[in-house]
Short mmCIF file of C-alpha atoms in Angstrom, two decimals:
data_model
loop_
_atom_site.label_atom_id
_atom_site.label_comp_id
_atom_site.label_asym_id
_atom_site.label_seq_id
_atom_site.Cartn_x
_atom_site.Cartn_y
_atom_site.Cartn_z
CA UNK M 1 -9.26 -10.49 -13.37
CA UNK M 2 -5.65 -10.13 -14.92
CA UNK M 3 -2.89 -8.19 -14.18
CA UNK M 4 -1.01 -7.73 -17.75
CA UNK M 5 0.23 -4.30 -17.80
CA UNK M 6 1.52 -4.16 -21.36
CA UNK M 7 4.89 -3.07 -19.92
CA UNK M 8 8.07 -4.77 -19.33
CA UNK M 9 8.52 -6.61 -16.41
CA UNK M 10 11.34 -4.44 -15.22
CA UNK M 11 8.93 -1.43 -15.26
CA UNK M 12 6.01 -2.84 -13.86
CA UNK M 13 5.13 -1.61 -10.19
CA UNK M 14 3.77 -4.48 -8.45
CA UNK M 15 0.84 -5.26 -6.04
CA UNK M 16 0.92 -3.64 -2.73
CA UNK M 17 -2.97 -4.58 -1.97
CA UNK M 18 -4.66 -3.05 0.89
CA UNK M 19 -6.74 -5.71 2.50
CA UNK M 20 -9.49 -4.23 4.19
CA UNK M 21 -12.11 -6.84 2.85
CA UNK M 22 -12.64 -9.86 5.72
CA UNK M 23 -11.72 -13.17 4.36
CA UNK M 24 -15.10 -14.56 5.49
CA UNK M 25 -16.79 -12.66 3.20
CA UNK M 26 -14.80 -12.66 0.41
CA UNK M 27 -12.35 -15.75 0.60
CA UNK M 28 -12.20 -16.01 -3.30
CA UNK M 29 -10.35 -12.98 -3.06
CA UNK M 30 -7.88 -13.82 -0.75
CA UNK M 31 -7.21 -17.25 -2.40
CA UNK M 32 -6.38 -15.44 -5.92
CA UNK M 33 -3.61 -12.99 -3.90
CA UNK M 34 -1.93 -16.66 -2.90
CA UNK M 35 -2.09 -18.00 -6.00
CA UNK M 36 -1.07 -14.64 -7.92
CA UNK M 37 1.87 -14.26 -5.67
CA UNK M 38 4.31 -13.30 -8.24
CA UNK M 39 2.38 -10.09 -9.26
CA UNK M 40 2.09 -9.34 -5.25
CA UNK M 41 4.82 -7.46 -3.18
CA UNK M 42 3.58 -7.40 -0.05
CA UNK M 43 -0.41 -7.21 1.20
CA UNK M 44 -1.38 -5.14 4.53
CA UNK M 45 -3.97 -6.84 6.55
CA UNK M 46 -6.38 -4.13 8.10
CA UNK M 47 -8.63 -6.36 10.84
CA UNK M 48 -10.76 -3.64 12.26
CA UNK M 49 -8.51 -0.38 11.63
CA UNK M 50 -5.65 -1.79 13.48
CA UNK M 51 -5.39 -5.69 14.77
CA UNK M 52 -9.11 -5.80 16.64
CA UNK M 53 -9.57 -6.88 19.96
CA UNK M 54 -9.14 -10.25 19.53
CA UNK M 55 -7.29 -12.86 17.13
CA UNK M 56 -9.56 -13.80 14.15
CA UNK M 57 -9.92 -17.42 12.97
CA UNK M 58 -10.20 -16.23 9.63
CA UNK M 59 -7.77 -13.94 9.35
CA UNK M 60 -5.01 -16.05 10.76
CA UNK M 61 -6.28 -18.78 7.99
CA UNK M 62 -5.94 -15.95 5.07
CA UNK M 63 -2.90 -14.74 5.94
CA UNK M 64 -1.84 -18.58 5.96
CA UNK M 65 -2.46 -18.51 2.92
CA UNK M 66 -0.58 -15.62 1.38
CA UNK M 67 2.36 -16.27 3.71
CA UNK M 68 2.59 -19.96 1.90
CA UNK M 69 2.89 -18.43 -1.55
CA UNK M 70 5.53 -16.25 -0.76
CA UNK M 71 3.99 -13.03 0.15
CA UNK M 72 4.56 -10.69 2.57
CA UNK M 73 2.13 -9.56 5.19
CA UNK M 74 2.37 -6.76 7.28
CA UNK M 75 -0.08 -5.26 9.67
CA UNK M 76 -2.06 -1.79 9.45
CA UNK M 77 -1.56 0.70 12.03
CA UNK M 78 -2.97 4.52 12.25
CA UNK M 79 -0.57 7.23 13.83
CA UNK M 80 -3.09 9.84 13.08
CA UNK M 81 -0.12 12.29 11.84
CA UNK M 82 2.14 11.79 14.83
CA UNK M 83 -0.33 12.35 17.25
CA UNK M 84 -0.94 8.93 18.22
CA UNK M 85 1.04 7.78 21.18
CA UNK M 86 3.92 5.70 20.42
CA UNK M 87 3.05 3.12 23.05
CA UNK M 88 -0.49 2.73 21.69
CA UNK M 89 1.28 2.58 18.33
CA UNK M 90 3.54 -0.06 19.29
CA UNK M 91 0.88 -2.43 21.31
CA UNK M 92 -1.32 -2.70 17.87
CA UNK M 93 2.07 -3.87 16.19
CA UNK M 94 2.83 -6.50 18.84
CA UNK M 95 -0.78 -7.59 18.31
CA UNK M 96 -0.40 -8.59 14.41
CA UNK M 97 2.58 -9.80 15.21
CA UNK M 98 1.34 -12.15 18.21
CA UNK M 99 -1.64 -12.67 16.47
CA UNK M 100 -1.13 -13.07 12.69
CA UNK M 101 3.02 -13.38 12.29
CA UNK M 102 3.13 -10.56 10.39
CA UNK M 103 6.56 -9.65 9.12
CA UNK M 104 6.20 -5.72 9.51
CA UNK M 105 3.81 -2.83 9.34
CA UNK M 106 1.69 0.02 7.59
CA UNK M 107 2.03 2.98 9.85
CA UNK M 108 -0.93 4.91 8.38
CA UNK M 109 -1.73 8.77 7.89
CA UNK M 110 1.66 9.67 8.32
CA UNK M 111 2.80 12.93 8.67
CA UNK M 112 4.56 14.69 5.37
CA UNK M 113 6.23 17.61 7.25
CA UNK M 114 9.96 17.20 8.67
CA UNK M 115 9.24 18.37 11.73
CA UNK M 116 7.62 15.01 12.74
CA UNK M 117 10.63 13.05 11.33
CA UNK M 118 12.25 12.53 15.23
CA UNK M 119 8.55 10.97 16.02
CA UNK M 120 8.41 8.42 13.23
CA UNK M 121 12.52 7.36 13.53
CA UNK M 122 12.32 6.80 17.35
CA UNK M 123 9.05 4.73 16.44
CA UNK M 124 10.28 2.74 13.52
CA UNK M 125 13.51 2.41 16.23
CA UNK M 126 11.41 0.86 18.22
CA UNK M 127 9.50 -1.57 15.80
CA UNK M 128 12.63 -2.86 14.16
CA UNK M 129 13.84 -3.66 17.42
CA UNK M 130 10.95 -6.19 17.65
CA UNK M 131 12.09 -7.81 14.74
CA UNK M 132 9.88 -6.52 12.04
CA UNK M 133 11.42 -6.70 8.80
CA UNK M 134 9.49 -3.94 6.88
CA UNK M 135 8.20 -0.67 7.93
CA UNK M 136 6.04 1.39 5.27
CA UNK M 137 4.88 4.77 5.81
CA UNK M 138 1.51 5.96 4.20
CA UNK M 139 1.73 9.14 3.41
CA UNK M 140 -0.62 9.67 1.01
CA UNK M 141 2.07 12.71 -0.82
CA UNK M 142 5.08 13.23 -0.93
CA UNK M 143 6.87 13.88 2.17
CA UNK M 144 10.12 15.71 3.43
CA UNK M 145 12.78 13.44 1.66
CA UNK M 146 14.42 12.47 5.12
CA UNK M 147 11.36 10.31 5.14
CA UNK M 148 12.55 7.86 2.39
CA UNK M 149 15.95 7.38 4.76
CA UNK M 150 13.51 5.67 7.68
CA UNK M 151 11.44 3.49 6.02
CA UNK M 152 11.05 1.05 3.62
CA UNK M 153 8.49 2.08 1.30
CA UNK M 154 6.47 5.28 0.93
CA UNK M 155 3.60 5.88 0.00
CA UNK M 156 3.84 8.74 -2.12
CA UNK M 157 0.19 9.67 -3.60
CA UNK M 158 -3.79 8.37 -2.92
CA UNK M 159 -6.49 9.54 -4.40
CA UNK M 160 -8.66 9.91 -7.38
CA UNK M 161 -7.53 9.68 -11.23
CA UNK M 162 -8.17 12.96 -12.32
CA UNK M 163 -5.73 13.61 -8.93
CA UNK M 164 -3.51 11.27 -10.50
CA UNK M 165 -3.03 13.20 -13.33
CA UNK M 166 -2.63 16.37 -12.18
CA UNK M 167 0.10 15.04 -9.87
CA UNK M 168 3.51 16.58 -10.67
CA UNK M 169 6.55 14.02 -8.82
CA UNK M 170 9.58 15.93 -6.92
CA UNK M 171 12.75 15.42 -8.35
CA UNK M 172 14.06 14.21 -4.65
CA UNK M 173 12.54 10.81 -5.69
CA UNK M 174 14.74 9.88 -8.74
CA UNK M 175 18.18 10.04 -5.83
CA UNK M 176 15.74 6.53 -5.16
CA UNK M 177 15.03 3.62 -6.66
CA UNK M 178 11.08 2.75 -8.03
CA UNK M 179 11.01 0.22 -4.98
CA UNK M 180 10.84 2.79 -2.63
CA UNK M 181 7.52 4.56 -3.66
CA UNK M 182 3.78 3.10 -3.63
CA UNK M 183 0.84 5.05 -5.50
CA UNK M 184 -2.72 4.21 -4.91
CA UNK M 185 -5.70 4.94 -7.49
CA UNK M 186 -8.55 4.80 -7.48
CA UNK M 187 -12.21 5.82 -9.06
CA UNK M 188 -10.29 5.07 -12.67
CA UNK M 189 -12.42 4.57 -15.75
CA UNK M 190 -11.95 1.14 -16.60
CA UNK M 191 -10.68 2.10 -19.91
CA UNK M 192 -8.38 4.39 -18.66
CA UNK M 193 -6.80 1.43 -16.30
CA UNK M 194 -3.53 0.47 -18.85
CA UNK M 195 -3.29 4.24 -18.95
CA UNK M 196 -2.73 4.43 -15.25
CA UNK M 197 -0.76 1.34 -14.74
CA UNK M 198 2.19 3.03 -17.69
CA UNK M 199 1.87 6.85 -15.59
CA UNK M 200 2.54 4.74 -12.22
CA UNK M 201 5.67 3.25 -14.27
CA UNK M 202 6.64 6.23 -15.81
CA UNK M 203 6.73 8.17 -12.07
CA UNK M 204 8.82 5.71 -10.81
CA UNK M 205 6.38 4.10 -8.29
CA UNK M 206 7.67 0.34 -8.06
CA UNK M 207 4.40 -0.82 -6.04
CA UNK M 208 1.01 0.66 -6.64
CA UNK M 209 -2.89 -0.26 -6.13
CA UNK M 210 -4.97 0.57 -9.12
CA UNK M 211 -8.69 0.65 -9.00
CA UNK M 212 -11.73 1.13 -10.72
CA UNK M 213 -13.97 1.05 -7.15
CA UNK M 214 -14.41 4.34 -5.00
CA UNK M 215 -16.79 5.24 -2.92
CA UNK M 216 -16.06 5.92 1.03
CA UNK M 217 -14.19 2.64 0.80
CA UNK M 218 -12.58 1.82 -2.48
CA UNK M 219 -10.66 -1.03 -0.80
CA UNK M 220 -13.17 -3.24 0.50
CA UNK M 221 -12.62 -5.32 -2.81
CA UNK M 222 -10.00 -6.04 -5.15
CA UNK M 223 -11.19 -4.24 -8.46
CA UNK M 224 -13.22 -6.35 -11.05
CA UNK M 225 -10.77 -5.76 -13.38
CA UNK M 226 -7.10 -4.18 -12.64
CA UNK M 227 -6.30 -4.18 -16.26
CA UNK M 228 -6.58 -5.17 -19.76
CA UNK M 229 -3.82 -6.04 -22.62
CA UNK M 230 -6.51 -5.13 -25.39
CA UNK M 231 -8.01 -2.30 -23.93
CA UNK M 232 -6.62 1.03 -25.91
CA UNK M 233 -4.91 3.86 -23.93
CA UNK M 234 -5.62 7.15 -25.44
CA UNK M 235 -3.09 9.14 -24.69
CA UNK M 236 -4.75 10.86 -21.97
CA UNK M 237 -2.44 9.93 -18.72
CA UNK M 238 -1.69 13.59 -18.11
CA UNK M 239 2.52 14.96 -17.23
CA UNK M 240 4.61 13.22 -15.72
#
């Protein structure tokens, strides 16, 4: 596996990895995040679609792990689009926290339209006040830009390649820096991965996940291969 993008290091997005692989199974994988931690922004730990119902030995060992090299762990949480209550939102935080000293939070399937913004404020309100230090929404497109002024990091497009390429970026996004904005593809050719990794660059997204698995669960895994110096792009990345 290597992670050489063939771009500068000022434009490459890095690694926001969704976890949702157990580290009992797979502990080779989790062991190359830690020791890979300079390509690595931040990694979401996803126990049982939320925390579970009980701390995990191996979890709390993984995430040891990661949190020694550096990187930043946060917890997944779904707000099924605002319908979730907040309390029930807020108890699954508490429990990474408690249970895995996470540093913050993926609120999942978050809504896009504005009308949902006072939901999601009062909410991330209420985590910060906790003490979590970052909040990410998963949006999974782009939102209403009032979004980008509540949390940390969006995330601004998931899907497919040949959705990838079709995607066209709002001009809202460039009043923001690449940090803010996470993209996350997957089902890509394998020689069509460099090609991918420059269009993420190119849209501004300062984080992304870029796979070559798909399936019902493309993140059960980290890909085989995320990308590849001497593999040729051919041209065929699709607008901007």
């Amino acid at each position: 596996m290597t992670l050489s993008h063939g771009l500068s290091a000022a434009a490459k997005p890095r690694l926001v990895v969704p976890a949702y692989f157990h580290p009992a199974v797979h502990p080779d994988q989790w062991q190359w995040l830690a020791e890979h931690a300079a390509w690595v922004r931040m990694v979401i730990l996803n126990v049982a679609n939320g925390p579970g119902t009980c701390s995990q030995a191996a979890f709390r060992q993984a995430v040891g792990w990661l949190q020694r090299a550096g990187i930043c762990v946060i917890g997944y949480v779904d707000t099924s689009y605002a319908r979730r209550e907040a309390q029930l939102v807020l108890a699954e935080t508490g429990r990474f926290q408690d249970w895995y000293g996470v540093r913050g939070v993926c609120l999942d399937q978050v809504a896009a339209d504005p009308a949902q913004l006072g939901y999601y404020t009062r909410l991330t309100d209420r985590i910060r006040a906790t003490g979590a230090e970052t909040v990410f929404f998963n949006h999974g497109t782009h939102p209403a830009p009032e979004y980008a002024d509540v949390a940390d990091l969006l995330g601004t497009f998931e899907g497919t390649w040949p959705a990838y390429r079709r995607l066209r970026v709002p001009r809202w996004t460039e009043c923001w820096p690449p940090s803010k904005f996470y993209h996350v593809v997957h089902s890509v050719p394998a020689a069509r991965l460099p090609g991918a990794w420059r269009l993420a660059a190119r849209r501004r997204a300062g984080a992304a996940y870029i796979t070559e698995r798909g399936g019902a669960n493309p993140y059960d895994g980290l890909p085989a291969v995320t990308q590849d110096t001497g593999t040729q792009d051919t041209g065929e990345a699709g607008p901007r």
